[in-house]
Short mmCIF file of C-alpha atoms and ligand atoms in Angstrom, two decimals:
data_model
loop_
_atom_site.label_atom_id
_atom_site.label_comp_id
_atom_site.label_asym_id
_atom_site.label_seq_id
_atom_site.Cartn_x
_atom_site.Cartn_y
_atom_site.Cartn_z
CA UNK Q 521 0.00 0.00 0.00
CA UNK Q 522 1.23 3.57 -0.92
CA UNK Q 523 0.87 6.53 1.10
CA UNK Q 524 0.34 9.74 0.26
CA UNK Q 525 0.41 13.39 1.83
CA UNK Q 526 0.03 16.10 -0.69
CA UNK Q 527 -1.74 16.39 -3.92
CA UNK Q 528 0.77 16.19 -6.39
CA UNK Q 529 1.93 12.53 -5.17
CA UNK Q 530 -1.41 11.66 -5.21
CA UNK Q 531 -2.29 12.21 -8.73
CA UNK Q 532 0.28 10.52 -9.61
CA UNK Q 533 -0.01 7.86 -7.87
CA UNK Q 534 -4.12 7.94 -8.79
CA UNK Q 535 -2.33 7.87 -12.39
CA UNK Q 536 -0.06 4.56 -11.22
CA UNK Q 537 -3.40 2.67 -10.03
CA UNK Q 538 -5.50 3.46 -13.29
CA UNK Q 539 -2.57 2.41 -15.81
CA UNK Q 540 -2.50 -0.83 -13.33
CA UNK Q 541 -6.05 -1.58 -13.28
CA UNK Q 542 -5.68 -1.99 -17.16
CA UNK Q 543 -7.32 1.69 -17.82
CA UNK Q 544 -10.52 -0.27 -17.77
CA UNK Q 545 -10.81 -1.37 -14.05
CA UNK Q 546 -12.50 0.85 -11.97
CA UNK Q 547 -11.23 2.73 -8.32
CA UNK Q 548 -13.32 2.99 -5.52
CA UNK Q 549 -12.95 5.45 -2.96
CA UNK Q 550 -13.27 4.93 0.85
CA UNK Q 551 -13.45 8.33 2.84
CA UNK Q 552 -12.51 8.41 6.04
CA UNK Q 553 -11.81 10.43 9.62
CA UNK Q 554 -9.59 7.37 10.69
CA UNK Q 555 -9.38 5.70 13.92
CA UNK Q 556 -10.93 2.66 11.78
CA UNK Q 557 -13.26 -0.15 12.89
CA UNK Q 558 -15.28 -2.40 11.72
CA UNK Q 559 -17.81 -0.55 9.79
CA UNK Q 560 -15.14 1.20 7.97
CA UNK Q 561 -12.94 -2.08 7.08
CA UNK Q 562 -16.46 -3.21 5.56
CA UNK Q 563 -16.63 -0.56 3.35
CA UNK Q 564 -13.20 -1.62 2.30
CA UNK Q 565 -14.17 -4.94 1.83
CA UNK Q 566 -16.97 -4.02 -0.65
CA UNK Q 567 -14.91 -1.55 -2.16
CA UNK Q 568 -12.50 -4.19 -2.87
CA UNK Q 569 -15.51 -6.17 -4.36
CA UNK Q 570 -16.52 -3.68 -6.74
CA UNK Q 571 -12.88 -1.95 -7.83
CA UNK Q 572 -9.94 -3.04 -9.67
CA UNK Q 573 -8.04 -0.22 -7.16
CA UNK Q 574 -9.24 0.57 -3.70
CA UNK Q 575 -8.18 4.66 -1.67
CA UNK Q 576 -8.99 5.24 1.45
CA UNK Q 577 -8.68 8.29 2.20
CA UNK Q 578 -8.13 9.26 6.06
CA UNK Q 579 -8.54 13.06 7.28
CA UNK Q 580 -9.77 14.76 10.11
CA UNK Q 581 -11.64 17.28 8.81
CA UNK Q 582 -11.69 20.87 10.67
CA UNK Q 583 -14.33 22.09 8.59
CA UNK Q 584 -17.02 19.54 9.76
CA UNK Q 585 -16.50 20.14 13.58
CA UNK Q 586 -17.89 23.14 15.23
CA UNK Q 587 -17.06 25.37 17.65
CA UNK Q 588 -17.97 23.38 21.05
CA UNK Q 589 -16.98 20.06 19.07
CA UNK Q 590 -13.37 19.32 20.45
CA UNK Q 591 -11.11 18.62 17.37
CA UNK Q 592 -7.90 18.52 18.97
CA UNK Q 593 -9.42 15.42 21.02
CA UNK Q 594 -10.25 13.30 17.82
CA UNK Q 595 -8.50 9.83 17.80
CA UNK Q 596 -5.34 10.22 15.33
CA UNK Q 597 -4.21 6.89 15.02
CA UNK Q 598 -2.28 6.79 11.58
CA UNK Q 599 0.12 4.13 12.00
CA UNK Q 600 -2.45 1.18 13.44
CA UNK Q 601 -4.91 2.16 10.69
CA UNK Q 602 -2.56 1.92 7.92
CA UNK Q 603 -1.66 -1.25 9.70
CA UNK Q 604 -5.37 -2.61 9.20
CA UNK Q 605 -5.50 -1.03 5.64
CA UNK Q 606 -2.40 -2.73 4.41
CA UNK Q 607 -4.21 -5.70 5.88
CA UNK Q 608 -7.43 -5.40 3.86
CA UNK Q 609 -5.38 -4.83 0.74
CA UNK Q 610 -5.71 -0.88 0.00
CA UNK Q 611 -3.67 -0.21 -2.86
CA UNK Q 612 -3.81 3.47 -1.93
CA UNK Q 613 -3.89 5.64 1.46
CA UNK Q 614 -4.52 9.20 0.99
CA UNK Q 615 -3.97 10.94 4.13
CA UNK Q 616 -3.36 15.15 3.51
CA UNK Q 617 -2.49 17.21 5.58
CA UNK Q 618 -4.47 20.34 6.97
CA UNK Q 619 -2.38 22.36 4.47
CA UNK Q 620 -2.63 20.32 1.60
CA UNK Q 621 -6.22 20.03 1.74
CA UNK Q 622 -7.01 23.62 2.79
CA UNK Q 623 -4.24 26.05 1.32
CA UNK Q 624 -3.78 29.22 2.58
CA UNK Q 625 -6.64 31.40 1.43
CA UNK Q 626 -8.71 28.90 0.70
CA UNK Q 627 -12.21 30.37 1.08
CA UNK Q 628 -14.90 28.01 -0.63
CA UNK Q 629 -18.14 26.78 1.08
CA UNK Q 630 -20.52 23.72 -0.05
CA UNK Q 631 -23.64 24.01 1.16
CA UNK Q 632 -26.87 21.69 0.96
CA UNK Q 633 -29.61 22.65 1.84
CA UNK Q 634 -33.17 20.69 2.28
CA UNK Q 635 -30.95 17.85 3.33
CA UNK Q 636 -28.80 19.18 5.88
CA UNK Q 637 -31.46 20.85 8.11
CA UNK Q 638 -33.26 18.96 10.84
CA UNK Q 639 -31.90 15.85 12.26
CA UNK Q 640 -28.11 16.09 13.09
CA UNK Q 641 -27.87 18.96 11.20
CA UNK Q 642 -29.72 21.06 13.98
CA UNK Q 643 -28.01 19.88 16.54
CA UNK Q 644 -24.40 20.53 14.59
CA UNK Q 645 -25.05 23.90 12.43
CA UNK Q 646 -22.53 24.18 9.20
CA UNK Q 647 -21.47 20.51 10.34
CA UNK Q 648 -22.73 18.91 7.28
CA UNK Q 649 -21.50 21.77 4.76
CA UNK Q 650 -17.98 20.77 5.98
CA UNK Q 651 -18.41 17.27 4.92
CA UNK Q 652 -20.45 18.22 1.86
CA UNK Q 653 -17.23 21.00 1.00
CA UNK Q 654 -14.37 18.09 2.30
CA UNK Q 655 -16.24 14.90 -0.03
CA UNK Q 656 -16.54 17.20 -2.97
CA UNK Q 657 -12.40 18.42 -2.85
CA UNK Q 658 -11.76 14.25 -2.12
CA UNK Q 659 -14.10 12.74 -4.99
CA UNK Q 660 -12.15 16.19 -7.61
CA UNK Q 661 -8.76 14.86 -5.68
CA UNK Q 662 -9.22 10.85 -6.55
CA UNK Q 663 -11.46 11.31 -9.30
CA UNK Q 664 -13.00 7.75 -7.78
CA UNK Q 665 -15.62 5.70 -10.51
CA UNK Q 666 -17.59 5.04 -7.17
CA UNK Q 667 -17.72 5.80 -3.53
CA UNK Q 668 -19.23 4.06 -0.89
CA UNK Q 669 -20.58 5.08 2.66
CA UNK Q 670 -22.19 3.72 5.89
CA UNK Q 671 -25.97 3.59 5.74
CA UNK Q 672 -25.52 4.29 9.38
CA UNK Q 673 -24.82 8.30 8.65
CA UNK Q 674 -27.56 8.06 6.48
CA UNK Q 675 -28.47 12.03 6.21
CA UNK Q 676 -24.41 12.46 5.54
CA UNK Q 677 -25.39 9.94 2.18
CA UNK Q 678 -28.25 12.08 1.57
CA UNK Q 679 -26.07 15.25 1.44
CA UNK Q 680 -23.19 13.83 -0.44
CA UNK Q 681 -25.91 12.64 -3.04
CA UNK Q 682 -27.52 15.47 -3.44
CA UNK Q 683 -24.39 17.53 -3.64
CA UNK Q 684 -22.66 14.70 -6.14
CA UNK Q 685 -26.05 14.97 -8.30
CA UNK Q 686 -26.37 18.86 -7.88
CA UNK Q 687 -22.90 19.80 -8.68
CA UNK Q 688 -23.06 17.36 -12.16
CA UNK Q 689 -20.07 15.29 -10.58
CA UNK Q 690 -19.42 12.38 -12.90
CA UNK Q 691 -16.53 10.62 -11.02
CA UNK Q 692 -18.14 9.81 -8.94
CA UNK Q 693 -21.85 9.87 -10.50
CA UNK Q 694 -24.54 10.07 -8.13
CA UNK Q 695 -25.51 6.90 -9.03
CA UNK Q 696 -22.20 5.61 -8.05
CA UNK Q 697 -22.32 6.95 -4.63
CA UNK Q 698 -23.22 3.53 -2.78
CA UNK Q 699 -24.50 3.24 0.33
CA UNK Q 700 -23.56 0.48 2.29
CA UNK Q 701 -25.94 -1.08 5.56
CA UNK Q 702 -25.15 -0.56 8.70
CA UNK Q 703 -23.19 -3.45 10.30
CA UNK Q 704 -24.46 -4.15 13.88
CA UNK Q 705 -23.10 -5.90 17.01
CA UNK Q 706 -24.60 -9.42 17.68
CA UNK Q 707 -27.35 -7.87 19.79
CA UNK Q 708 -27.87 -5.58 17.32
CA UNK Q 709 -26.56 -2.30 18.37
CA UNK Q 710 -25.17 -0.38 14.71
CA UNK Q 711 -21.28 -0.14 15.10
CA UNK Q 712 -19.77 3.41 15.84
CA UNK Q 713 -16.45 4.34 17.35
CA UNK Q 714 -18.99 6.70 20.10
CA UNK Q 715 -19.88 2.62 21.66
CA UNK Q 716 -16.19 2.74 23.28
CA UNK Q 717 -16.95 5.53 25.54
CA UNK Q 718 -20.30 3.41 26.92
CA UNK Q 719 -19.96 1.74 30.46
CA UNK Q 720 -20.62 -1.89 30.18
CA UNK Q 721 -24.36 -0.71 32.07
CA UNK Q 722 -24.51 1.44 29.20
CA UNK Q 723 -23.56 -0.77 26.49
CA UNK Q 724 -26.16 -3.54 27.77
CA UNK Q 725 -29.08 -0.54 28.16
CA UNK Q 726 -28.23 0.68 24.63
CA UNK Q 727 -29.64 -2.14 22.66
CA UNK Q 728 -33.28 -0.58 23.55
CA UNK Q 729 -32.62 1.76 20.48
CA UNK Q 730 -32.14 -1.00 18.06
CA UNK Q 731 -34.64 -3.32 19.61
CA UNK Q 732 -37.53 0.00 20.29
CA UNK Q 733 -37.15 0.93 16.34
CA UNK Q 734 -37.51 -2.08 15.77
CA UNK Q 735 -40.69 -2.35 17.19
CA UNK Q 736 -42.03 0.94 15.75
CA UNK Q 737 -41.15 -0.28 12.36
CA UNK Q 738 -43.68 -3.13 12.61
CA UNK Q 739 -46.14 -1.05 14.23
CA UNK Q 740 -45.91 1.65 11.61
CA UNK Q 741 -45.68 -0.78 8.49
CA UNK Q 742 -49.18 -2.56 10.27
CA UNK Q 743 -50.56 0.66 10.42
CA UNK Q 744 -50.24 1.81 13.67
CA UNK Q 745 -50.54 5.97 14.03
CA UNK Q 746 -47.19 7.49 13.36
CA UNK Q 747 -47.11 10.51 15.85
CA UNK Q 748 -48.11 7.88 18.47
CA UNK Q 749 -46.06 5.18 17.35
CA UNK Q 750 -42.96 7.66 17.80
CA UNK Q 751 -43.88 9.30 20.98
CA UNK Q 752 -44.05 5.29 22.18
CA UNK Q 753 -40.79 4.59 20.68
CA UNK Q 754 -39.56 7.60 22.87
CA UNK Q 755 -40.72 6.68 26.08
CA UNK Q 756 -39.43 3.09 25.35
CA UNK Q 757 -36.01 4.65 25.15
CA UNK Q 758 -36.33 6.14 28.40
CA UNK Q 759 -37.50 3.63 30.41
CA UNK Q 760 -34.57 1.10 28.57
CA UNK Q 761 -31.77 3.86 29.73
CA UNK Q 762 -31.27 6.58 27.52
CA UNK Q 763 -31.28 9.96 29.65
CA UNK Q 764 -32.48 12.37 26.16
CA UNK Q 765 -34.06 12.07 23.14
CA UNK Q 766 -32.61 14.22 20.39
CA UNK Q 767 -35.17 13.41 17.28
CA UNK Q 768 -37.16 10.49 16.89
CA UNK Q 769 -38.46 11.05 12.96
CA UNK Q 770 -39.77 8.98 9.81
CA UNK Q 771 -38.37 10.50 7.27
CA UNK Q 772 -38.78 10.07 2.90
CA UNK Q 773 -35.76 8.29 2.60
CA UNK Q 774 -34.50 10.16 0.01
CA UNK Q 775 -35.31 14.03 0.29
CA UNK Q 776 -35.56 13.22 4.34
CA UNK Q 777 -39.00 15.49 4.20
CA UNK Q 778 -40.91 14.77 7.40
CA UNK Q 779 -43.84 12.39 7.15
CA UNK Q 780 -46.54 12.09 9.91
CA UNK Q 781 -48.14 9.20 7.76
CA UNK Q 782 -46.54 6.16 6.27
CA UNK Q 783 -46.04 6.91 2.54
CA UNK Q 784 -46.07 4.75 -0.52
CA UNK Q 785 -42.45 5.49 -0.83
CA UNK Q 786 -39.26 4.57 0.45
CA UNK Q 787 -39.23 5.45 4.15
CA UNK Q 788 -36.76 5.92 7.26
CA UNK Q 789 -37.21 5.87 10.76
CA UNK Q 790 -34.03 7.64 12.14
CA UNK Q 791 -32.86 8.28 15.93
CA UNK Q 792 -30.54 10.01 17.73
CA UNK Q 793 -30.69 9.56 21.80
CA UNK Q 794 -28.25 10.14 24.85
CA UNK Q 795 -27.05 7.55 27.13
CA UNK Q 796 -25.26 9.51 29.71
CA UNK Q 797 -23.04 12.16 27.93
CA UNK Q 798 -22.98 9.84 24.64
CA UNK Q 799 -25.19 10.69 21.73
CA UNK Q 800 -26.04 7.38 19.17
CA UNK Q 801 -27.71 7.23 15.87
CA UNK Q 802 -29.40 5.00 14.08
CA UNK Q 803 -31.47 4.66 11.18
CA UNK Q 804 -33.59 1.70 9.64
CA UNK Q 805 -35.43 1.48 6.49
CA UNK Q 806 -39.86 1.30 6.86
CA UNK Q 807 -41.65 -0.23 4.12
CA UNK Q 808 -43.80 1.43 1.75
CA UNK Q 809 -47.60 1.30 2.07
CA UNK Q 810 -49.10 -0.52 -0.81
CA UNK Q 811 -50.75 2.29 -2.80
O1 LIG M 1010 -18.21 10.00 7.90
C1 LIG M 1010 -17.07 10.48 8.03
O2 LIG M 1010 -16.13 9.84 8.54
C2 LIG M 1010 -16.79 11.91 7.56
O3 LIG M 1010 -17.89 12.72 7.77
C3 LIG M 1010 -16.32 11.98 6.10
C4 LIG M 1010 -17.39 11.49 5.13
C5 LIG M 1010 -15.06 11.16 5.92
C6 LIG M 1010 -16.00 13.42 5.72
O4 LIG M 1010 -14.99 13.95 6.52
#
């Protein structure tokens, strides 16, 4: 696996990988904020799948993290990840640093909206129009025939589609933006770097989000009430251990507009709840009604 710091090296190296892949094969990009576990390695893994070259890109992104957010206290771990890259057989790691991928001067802002507002993106304003401004300079860096992402961030997908389909990207097409599901725990908690800082009481209480949406799902798709369905799904949460709940929502899927009603579309129930001082997500997919 090569690794590379600055932009020039990259290209080039982006340039070594195509000629290798036979000019035909395609490259799949991985983006990354490091401090890799599972979830990410299985976007690797289905990277490799799908690509004749695999990059993985790992950067912690200042733009994405606002002002109370503590960047300086984000796991930077580059030598074991590379470790567990070279293992999964990246041919490329592109890891920049803060001044290659934000030059002096550099003054450009991507913004989504529609997409970006509710949800997470209340809680974290301009959050998402740092990762929308970060994945557009990464897919114009790599120049990746597809990219793939965790289902788990799924209003993050939602952004980087719309922005991919918006801004007339072509490598990667929207279409080629994948999203990949979530992978879970055996009790069915979604993976996420945030379980480490759960006490084992914690840990054990938190599988009443997976196993409460759950729940709501089948009442919804029978036909249960929405509003009611949620507000039950909420005070499941609370009696299972969670301290907060930050949004409880069913969601279009696609353009994440609020629905009070199941819909004959494509539908998601998302979450995002305290346990003590740490905030999980989750989303699952809701059937459509038969229309
Ligand atoms: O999901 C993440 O790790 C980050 O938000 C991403 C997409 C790598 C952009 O910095």
């Amino acid at each position: 696996m090569q690794t590379v710091h600055t932009l020039d090296p990259l290209r080039s190296a982006v340039a070594a990988l195509r000629a290798r892949s036979g000019g035909s094969g395609k490259i799949a990009l991985v983006t990354t904020m490091g401090a890799l576990h599972e979830g990410h390695l299985t976007l690797v893994r289905e990277a490799r799948k799908r690509a004749a070259g695999v990059v993985v890109s790992i950067f912690v992104n200042p733009l994405q993290f606002g002002a109370n957010e503590d960047l300086d206290a984000y796991p930077r771990q580059l030598e074991r990840d590379s470790a567990l890259l070279e293992g999964e057989g990246v041919d490329l790691l592109w890891a920049p640093t803060v001044e290659a991928m934000y030059p002096a001067g550099f003054a450009s802002n991507i913004s989504v909206t529609g997409v970006s507002e509710g949800l997470c993106g209340a809680a974290r304003p301009g959050h998402f129009d740092g990762v929308a401004t970060v994945v557009c300079k990464l897919f114009n860096q790599v120049l990746p025939d597809l990219a793939l992402f965790g289902e788990k961030d799924w209003q993050q997908l939602a952004v980087i589609r719309r922005m991919t389909r918006d801004l007339d990207l072509t490598l990667p097409a929207a279409d080629n933006v994948l999203g990949i599901g979530t992978v879970r725990e055996a009790d069915g908690l979604a993976m996420s770097s945030r379980n480490a800082y759960l006490s084992a009481g914690q840990r054990a209480e938190a599988v009443a989000l997976p196993t409460a949406m759950r729940v709501a799902i089948a009442a919804i798709e029978a036909g249960a009430d929405v509003p009611a369905t949620l507000a039950r799904l909420e005070s499941d949460l609370l009696a299972g251990g969670f301290g907060s709940i930050d949004y409880a929502q069913l969601r279009d899927a696609d353009d994440l507009v609020l629905l009070d009603a199941r819909a004959d579309r494509p539908m998601r129930l998302l979450v995002a709840a305290r346990i003590g001082s740490t905030r999980l997500i989750d989303n699952m997919a809701v059937a459509p009604a038969k229309s």
